[in-house]
Short mmCIF file of C-alpha atoms and ligand atoms in Angstrom, two decimals:
data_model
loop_
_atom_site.label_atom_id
_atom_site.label_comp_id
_atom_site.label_asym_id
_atom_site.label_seq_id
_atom_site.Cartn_x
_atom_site.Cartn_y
_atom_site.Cartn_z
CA UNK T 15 -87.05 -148.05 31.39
CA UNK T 16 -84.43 -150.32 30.53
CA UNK T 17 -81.36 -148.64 28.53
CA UNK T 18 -78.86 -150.30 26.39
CA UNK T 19 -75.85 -149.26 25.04
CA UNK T 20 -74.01 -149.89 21.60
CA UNK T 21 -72.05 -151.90 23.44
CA UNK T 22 -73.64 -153.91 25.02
CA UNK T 23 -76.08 -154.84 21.85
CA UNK T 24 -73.56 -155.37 19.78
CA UNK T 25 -72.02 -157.95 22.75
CA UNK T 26 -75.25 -159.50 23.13
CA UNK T 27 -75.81 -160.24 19.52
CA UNK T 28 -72.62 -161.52 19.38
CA UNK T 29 -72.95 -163.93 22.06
CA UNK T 30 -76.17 -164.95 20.15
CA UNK T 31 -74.60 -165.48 17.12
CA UNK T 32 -71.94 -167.85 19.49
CA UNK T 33 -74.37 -169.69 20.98
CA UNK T 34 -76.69 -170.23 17.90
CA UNK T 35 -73.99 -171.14 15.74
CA UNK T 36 -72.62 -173.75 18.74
CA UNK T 37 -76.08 -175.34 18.85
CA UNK T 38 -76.39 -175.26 15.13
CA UNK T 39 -73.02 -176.70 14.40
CA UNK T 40 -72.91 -179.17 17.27
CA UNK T 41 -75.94 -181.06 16.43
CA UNK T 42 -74.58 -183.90 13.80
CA UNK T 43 -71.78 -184.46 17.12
CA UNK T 44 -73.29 -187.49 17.92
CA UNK T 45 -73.53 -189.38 15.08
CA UNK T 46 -70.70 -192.11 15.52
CA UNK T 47 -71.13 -192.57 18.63
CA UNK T 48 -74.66 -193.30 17.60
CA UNK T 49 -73.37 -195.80 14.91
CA UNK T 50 -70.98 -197.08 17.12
CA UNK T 51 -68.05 -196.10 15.32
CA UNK T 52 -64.76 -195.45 17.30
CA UNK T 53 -64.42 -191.39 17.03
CA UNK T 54 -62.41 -188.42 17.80
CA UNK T 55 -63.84 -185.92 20.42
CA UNK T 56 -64.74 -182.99 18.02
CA UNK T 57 -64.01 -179.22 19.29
CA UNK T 58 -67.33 -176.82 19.54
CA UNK T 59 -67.62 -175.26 15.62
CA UNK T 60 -64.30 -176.38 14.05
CA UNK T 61 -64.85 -180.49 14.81
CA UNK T 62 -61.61 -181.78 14.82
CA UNK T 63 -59.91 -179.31 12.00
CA UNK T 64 -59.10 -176.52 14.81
CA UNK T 65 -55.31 -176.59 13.73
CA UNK T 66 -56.13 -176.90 9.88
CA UNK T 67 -58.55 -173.67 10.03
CA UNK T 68 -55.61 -171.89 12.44
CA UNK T 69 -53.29 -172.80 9.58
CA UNK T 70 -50.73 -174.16 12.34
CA UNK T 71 -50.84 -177.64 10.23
CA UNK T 72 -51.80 -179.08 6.83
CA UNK T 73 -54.73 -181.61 6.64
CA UNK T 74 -52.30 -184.21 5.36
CA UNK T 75 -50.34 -183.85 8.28
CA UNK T 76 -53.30 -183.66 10.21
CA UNK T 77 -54.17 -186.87 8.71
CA UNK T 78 -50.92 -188.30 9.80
CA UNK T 79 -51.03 -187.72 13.19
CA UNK T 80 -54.85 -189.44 13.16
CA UNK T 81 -53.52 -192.01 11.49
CA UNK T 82 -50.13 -192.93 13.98
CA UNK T 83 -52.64 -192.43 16.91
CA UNK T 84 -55.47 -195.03 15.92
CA UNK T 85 -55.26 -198.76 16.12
CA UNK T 86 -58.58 -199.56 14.52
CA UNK T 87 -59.19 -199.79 10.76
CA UNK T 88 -61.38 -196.95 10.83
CA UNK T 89 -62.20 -193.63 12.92
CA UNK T 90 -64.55 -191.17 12.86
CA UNK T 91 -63.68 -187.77 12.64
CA UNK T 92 -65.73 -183.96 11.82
CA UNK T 93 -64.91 -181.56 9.68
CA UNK T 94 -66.47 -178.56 10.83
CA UNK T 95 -69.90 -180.09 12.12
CA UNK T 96 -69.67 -182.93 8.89
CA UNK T 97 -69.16 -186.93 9.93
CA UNK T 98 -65.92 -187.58 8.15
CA UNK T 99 -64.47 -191.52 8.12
CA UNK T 100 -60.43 -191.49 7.94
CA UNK T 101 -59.50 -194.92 6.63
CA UNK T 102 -56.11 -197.01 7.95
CA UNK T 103 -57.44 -200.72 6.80
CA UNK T 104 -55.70 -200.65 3.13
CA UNK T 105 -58.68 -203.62 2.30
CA UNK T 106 -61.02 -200.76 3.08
CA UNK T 107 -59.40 -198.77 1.33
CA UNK T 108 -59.36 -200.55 -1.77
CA UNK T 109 -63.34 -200.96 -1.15
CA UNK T 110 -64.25 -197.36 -1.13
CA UNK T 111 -61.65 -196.43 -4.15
CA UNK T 112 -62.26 -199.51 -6.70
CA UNK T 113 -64.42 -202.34 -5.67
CA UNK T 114 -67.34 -200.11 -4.14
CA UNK T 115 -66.81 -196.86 -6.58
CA UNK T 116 -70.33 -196.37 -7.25
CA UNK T 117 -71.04 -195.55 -3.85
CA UNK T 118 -68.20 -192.86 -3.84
CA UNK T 119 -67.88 -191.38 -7.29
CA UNK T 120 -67.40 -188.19 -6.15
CA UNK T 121 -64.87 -185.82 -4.36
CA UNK T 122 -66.63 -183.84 -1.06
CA UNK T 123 -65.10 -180.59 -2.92
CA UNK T 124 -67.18 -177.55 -3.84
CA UNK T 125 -68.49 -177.41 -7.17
CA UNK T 126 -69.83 -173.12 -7.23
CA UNK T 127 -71.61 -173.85 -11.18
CA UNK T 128 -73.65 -170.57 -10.62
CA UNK T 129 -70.89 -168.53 -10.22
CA UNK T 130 -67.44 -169.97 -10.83
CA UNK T 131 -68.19 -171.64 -14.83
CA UNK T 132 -64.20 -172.32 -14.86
CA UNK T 133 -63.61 -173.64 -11.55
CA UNK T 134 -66.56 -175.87 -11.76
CA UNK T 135 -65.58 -177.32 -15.13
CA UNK T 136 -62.39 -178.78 -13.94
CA UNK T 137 -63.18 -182.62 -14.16
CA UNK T 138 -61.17 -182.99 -10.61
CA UNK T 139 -64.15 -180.64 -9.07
CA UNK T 140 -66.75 -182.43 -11.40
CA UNK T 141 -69.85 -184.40 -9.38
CA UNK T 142 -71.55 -187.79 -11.45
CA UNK T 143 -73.28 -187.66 -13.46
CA UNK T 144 -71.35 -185.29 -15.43
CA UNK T 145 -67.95 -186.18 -14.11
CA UNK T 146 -68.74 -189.79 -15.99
CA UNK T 147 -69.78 -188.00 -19.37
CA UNK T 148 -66.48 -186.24 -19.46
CA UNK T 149 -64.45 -188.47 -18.12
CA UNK T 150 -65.15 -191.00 -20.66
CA UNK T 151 -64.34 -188.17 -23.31
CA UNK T 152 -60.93 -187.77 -21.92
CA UNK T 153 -59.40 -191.01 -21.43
CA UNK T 154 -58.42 -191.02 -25.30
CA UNK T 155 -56.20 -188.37 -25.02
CA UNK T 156 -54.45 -190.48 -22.19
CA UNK T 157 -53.60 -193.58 -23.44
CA UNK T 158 -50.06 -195.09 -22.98
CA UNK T 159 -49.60 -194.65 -27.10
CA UNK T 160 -50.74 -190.89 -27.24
CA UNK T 161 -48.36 -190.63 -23.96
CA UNK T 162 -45.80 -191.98 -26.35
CA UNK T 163 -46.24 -189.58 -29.00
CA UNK T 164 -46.30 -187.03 -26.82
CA UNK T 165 -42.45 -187.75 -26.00
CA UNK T 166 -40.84 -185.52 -28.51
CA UNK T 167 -42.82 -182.70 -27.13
CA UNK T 168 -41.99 -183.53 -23.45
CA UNK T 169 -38.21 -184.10 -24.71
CA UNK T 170 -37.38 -180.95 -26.02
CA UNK T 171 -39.46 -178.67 -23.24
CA UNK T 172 -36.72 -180.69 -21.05
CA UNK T 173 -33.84 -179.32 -23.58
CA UNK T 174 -35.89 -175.91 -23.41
CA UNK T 175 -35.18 -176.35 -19.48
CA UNK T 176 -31.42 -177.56 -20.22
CA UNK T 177 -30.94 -174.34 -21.86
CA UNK T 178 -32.16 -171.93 -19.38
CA UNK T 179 -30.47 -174.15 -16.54
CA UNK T 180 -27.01 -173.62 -17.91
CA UNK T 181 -27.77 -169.90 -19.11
CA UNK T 182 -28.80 -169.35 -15.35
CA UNK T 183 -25.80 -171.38 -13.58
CA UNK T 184 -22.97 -169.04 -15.50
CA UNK T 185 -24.13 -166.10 -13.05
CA UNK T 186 -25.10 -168.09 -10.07
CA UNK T 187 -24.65 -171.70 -9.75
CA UNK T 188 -27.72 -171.77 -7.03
CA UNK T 189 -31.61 -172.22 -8.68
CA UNK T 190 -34.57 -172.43 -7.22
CA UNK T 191 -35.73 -175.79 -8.44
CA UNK T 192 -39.22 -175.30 -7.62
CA UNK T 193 -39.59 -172.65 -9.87
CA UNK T 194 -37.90 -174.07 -12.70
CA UNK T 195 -40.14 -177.35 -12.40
CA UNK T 196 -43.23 -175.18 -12.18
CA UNK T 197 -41.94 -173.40 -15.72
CA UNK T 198 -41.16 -177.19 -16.88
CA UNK T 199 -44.26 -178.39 -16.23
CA UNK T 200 -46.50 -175.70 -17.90
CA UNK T 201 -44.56 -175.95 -20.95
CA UNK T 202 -44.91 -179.83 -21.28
CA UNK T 203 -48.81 -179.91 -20.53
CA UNK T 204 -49.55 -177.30 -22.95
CA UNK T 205 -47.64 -177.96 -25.74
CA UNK T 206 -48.64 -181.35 -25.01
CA UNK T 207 -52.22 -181.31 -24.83
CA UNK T 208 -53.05 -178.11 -26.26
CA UNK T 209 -50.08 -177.37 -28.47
CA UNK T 210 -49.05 -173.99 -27.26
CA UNK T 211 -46.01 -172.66 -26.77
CA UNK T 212 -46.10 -171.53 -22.91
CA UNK T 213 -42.73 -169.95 -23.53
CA UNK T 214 -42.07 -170.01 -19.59
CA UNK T 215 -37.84 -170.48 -19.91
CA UNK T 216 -38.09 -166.67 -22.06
CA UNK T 217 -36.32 -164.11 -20.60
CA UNK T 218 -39.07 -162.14 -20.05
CA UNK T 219 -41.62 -164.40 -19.08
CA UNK T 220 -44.95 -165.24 -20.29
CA UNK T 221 -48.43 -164.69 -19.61
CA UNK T 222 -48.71 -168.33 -18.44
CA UNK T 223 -45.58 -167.95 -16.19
CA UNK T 224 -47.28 -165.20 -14.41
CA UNK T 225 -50.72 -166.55 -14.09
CA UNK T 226 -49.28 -170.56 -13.03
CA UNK T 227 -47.43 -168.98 -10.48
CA UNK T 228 -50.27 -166.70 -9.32
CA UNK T 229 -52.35 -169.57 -8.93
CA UNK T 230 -50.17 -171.77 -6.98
CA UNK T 231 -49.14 -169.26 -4.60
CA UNK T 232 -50.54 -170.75 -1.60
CA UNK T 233 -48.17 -167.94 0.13
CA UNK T 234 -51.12 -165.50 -0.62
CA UNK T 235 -53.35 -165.32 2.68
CA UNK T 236 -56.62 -165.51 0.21
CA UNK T 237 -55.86 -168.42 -1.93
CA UNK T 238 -55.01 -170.38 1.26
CA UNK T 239 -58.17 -169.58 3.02
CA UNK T 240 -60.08 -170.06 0.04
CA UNK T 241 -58.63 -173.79 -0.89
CA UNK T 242 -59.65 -174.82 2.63
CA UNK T 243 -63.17 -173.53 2.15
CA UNK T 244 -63.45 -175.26 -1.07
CA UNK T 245 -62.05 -178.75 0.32
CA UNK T 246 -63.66 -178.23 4.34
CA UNK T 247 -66.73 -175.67 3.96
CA UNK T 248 -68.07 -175.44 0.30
CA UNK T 249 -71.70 -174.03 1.84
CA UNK T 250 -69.02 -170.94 2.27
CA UNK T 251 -67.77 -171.13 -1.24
CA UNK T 252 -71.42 -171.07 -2.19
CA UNK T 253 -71.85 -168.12 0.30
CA UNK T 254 -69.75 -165.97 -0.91
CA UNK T 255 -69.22 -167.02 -4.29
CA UNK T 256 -66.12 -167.82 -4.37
CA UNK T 257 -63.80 -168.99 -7.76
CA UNK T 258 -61.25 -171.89 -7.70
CA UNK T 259 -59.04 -169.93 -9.50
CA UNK T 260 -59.37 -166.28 -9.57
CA UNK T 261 -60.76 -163.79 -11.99
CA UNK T 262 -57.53 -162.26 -13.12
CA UNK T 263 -56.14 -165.80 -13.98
CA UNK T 264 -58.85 -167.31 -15.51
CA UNK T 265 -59.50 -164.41 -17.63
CA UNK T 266 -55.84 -164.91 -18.77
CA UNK T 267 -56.17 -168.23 -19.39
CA UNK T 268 -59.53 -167.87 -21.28
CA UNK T 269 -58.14 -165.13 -23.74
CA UNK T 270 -55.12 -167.01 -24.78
CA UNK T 271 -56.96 -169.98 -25.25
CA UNK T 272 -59.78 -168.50 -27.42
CA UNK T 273 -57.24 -166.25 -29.24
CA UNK T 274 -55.31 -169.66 -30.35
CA UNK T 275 -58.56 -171.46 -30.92
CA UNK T 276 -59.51 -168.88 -33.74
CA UNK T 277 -56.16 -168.49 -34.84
CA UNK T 278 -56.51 -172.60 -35.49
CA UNK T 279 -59.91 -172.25 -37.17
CA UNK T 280 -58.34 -169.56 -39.25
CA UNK T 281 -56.00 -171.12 -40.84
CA UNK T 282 -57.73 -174.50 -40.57
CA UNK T 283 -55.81 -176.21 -38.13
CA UNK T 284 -57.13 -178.86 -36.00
CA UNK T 285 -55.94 -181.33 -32.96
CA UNK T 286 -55.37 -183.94 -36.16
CA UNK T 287 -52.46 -182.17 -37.13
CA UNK T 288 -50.86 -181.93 -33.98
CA UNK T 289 -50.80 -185.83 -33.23
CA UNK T 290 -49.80 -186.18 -37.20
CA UNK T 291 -46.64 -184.52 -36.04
CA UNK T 292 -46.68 -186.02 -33.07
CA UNK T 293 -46.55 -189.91 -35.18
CA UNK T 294 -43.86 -188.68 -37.12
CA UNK T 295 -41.40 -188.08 -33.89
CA UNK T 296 -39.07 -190.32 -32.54
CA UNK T 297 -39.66 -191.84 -29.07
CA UNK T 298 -37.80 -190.53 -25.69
CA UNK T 299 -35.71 -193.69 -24.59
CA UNK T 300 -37.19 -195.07 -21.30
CA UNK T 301 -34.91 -193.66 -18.13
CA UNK T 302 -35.22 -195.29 -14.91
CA UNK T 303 -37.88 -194.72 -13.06
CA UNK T 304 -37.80 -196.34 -9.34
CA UNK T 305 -36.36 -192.98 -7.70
CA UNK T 306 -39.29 -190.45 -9.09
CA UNK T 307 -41.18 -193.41 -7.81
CA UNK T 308 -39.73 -192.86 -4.37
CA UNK T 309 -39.65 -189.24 -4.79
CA UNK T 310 -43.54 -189.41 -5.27
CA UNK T 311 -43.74 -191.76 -1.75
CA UNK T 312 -42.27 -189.13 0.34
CA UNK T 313 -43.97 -186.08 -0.71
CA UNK T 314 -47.08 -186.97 -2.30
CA UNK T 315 -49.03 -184.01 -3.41
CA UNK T 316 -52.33 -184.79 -2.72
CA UNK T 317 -51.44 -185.96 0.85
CA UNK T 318 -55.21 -187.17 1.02
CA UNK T 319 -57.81 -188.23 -1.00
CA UNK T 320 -61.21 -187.61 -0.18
CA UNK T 321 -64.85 -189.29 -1.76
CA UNK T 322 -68.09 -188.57 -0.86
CA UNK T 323 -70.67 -191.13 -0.14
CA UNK T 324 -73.15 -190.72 -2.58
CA UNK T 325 -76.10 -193.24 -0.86
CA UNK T 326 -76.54 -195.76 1.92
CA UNK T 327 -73.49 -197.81 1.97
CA UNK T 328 -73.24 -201.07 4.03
CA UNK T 329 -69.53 -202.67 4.24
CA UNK T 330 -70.65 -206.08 6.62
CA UNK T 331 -67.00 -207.59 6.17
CA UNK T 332 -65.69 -204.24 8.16
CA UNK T 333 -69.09 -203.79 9.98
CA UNK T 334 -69.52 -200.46 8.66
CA UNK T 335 -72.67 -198.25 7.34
CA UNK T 336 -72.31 -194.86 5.91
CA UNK T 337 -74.97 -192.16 4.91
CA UNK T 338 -75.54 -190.37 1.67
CA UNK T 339 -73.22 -187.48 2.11
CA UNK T 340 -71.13 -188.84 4.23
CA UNK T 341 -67.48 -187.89 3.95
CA UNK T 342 -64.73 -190.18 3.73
CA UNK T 343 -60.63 -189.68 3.47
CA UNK T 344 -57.82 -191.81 2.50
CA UNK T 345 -54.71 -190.52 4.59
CA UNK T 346 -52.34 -191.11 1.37
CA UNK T 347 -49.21 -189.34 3.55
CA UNK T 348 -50.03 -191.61 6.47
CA UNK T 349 -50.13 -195.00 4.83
CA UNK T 350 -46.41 -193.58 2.26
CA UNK T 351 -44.77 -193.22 6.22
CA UNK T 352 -46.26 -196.51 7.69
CA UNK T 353 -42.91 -198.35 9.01
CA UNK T 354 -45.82 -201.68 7.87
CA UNK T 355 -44.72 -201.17 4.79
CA UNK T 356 -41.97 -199.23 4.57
CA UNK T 357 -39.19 -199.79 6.83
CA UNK T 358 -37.53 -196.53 7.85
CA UNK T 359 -39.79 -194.37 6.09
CA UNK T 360 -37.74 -191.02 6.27
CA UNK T 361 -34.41 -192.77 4.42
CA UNK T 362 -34.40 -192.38 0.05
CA UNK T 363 -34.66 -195.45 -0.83
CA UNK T 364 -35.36 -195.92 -4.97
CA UNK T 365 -34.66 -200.18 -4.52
CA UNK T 366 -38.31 -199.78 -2.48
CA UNK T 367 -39.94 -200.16 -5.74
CA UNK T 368 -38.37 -203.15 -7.07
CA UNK T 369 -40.47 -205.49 -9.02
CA UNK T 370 -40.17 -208.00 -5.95
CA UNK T 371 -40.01 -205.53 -3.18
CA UNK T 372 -43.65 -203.82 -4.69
CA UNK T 373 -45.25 -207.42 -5.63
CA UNK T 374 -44.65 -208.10 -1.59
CA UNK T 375 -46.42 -204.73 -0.31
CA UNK T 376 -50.41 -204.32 -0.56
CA UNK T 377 -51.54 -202.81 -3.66
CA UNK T 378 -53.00 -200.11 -1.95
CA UNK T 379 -50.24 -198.64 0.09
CA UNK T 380 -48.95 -196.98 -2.78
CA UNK T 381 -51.36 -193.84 -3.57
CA UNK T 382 -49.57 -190.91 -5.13
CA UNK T 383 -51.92 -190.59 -8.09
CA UNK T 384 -55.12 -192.10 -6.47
CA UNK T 385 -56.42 -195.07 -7.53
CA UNK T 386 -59.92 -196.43 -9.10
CA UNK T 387 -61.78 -195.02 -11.75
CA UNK T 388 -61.07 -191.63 -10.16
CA UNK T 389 -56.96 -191.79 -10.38
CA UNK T 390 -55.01 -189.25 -12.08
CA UNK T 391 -55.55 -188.83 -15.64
CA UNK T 392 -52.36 -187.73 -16.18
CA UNK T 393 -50.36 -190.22 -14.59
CA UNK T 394 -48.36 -191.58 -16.87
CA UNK T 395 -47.79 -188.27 -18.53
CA UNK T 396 -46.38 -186.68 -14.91
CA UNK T 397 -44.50 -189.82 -14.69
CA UNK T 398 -43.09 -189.62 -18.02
CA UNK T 399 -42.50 -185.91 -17.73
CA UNK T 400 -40.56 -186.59 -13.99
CA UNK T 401 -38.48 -189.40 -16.08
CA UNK T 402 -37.24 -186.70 -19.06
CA UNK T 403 -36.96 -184.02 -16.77
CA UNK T 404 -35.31 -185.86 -14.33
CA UNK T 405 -33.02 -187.21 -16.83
CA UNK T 406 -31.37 -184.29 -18.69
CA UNK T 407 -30.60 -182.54 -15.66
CA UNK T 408 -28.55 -185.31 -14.09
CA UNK T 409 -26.93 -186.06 -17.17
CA UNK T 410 -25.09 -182.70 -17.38
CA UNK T 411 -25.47 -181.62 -13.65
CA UNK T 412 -24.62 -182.76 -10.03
CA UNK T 413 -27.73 -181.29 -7.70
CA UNK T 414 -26.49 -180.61 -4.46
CA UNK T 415 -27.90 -178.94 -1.08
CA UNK T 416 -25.94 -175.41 -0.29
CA UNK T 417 -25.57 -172.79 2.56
CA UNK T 418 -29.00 -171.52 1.10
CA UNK T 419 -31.01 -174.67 1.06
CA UNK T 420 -33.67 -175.08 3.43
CA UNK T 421 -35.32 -178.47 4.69
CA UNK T 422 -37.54 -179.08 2.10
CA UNK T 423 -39.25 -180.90 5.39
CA UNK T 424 -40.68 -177.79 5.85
CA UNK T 425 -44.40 -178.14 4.68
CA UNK T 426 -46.42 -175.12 4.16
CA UNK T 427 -49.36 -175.03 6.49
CA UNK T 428 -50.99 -172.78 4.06
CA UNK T 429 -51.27 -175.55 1.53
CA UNK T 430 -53.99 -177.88 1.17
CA UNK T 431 -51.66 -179.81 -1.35
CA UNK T 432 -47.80 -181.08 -0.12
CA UNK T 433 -45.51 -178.30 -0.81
CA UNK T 434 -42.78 -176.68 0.82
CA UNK T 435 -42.51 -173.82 2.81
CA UNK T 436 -40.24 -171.46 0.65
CA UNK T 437 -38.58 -171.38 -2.35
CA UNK T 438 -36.09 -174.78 -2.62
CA UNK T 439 -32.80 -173.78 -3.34
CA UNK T 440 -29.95 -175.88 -4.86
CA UNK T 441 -26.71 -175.86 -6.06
CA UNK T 442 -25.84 -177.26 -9.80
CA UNK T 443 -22.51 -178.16 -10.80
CA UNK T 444 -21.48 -179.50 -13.90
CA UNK T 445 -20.60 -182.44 -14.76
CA UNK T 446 -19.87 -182.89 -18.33
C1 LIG C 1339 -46.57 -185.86 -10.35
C2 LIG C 1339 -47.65 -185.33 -10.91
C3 LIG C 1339 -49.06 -185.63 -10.51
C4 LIG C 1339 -49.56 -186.17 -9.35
C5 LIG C 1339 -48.79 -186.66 -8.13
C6 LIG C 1339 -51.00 -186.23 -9.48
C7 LIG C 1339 -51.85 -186.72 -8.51
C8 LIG C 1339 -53.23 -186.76 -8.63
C9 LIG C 1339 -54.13 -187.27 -7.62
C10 LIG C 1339 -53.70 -187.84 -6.27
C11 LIG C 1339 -55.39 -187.16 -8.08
C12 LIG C 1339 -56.66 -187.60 -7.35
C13 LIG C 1339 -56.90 -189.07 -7.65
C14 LIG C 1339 -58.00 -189.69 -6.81
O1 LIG C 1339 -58.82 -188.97 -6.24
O2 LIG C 1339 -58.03 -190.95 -6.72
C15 LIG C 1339 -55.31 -186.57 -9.40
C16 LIG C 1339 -56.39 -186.31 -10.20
C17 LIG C 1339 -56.30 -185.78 -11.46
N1 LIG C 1339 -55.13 -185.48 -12.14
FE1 LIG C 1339 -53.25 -185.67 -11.47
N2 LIG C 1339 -51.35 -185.72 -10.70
C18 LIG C 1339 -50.20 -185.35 -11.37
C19 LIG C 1339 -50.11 -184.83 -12.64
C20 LIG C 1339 -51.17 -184.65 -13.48
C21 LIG C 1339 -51.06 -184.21 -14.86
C22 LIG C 1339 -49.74 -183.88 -15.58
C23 LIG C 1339 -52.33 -184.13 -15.36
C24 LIG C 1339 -52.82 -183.73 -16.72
C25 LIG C 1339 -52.07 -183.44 -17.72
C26 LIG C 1339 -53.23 -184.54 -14.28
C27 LIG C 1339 -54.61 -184.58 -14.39
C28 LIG C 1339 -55.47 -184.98 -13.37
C29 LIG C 1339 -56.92 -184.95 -13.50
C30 LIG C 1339 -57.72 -184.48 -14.71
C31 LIG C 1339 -57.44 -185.46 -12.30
C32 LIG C 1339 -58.91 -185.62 -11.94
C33 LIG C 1339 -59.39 -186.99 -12.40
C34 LIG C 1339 -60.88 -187.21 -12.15
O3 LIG C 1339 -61.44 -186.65 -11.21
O4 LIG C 1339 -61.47 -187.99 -12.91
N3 LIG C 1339 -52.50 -184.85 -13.18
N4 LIG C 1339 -53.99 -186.34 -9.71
#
């Protein structure tokens, strides 16, 4: 009789398990080149995201390098065993983001409602027709005269920042910047839109210190693999149940938010008092704006967008047809680097966003906060919060590069968003 060993099962079933899953996730491979669309060779399992799952290279960058090494307006790529279209024709672009948006409301990221009810009620994970309900509700909160009022807040979290800059500098004139813009920024959003006090700049810390740095610590092996699940493979996220942010931090966040809630409906507070106060303050003058402008060019966060095609969509003018679920990306890094339309993309050049010099470049060539009904919310809120930051700092302070400084060039290839590889060290003298 035949006799196996433990061994030798276990090899065969996982050379099964191989070859199923090679049939299994090879079978969409042909679909361009069944539609005729020029494509990119996939690899067996991975497509053509080998690198991004080894975590040797971001998907932006991967993006990038798609991007230098096509000439057509289109290509076809997979992600994992999933058609994906990467976009270089801006005209396209514009298509899928504004003029064709009902085709591609959403984004191709997970959405886990069954198990993740705080990761899957963040509008940016939100699928239509709910992402439209909300939407709709939040675009108040965001216009350019709320922004406005919003000003005194966003002014004195910079003076907040002022305070623990110089405190900080009298022991060692060398700060990590990136963590004192991650403190900035959690104090402006919530006191601005929730009217907390984060208290990040306090010697101690605070709760929201702790749990904003938790969750943007790509650093952490888990949170890594699990933001490329949720962007590449959400039938994994679904698998395993996975949370966008994790259970330690959104508990956090929940319990000071309901805490403050019922400390409001105790003493009768509501939002109406807040942007009362808010009327009564005094506006932040306008500070120039062209070099957070640039800033944004070179290192956009979101180095891609992505849609999803949400049912059959036929582009004749580009000769294209999609399919309902189709995924499509916008390399945002690619087209900020394009020497097309910017010369010398690797030189700082603020003067690149001149009112002539921007009127001359396609509209869509400029993509740090999206664009279409999708586009960042908060955009001019980050923009005026870049401005004030930006601002008080280089009033008092000259920011230089020291002996501890390290190219912020450095992306890390953990990252799904543009970020850099370690901490970003620099030195601050004073100036006045
Ligand atoms: C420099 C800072 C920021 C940058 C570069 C940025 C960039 C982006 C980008 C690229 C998107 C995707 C847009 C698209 O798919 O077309 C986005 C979406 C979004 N951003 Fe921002 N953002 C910033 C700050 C903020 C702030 C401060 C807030 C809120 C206070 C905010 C709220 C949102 C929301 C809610 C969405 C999802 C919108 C939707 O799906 O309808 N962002 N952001």
């Amino acid at each position: 009789m035949l006799q196996i060993t433990i061994l030798e099962a276990a090899v065969t079933i996982c050379v099964m398990i191989f070859v199923v899953s090679f049939i299994f996730m090879g079978r969409k491979f042909n679909r361009w080149k069944k539609d005729n669309v020029p494509f990119l060779k996939p690899k067996p399992i991975f497509g053509n995201i080998l690198d991004v799952c080894r975590m040797k290279i971001t998907f932006g960058e991967l993006c990038k390098n798609i991007y230098d090494g096509i000439s057509t307006p289109f290509v076809g790529i997979f992600i994992l065993d999933k058609p994906g279209l990467m976009i270089k024709d801006l005209d396209l672009v514009r298509d899928v983001l504004i003029k064709d948006f009902e085709y591609f409301m959403d984004r191709n990221l997970a959405n886990n409602e069954k198990h993740d009810i705080m990761g899957s009620n963040m509008i940016f994970l939100m699928k239509s027709p709910k992402w439209n309900i909300v939407r709709k509700k939040m675009t108040p909160i965001f216009t350019t005269s709320k922004i406005k009022m919003m000003s005194v807040l966003v002014q004195r979290c910079s003076e907040q920042m002022m305070d623990y800059v110089s405190k900080k500098t009298i022991q060692n004139t060398v700060l990590d910047v990136r963590d004192v813009s991650l403190k900035y920024a959690v104090n402006s959003i919530t006191s601005s839109f929730f009217g907390l006090e984060a208290g990040c700049f306090e010697e101690n810390g605070s709760i929201f210190s702790v749990v904003s740095k938790r969750i943007m610590n790509w650093k952490r092996f888990s949170t890594a693999v699990q933001a490329i699940c949720f962007f590449f493979a959400p039938f994994l996220v679904k698998l395993f149940s996975m949370n966008f942010i994790d259970t330690m931090s959104s508990n956090c966040l929940k319990e000071y938010f309901w805490k403050t809630m019922n400390e409001r409906e105790t003493k009768n507070e509501s939002r109406g008092d807040l942007l009362d106060i808010l009327r009564e303050m005094k506006k932040l003058e306008e500070t120039e704006k062209l070099e957070s402008l640039e800033t944004l060019r070179k290192y956009p966060i979101l180095p891609f967008l992505d849609r999803r095609c949400n049912k059959i969509y036929n582009n004749v003018e580009h000769g294209l047809q999609l399919q309902e679920d189709d995924s499509v990306y916008i390399p945002v890094m690619a087209i900020h680097y394009d020497e097309k339309y910017y010369p010398n993309p690797e030189i700082f050049d603020p003067e690149r966003f001149s009112r002539e010099n921007v009127e001359e470049r396609h509209h869509m060539s400029y993509l740090p906060f999206g664009e279409g009904p999708r586009v960042c919310i908060g955009k001019r809120f980050a923009l005026l919060n870049l401005k004030s930051g930006l601002a008080h700092i280089l009033l008092d302070y000259e920011v230089k590069i020291c002996r501890k400084t390290v190219s912020v060039h450095c992306v890390n290839p953990r990252g799904v968003t543009l970020q850099p590889k370690s901490e970003v060290y620099l030195e601050f003298v004073k100036v006045r």
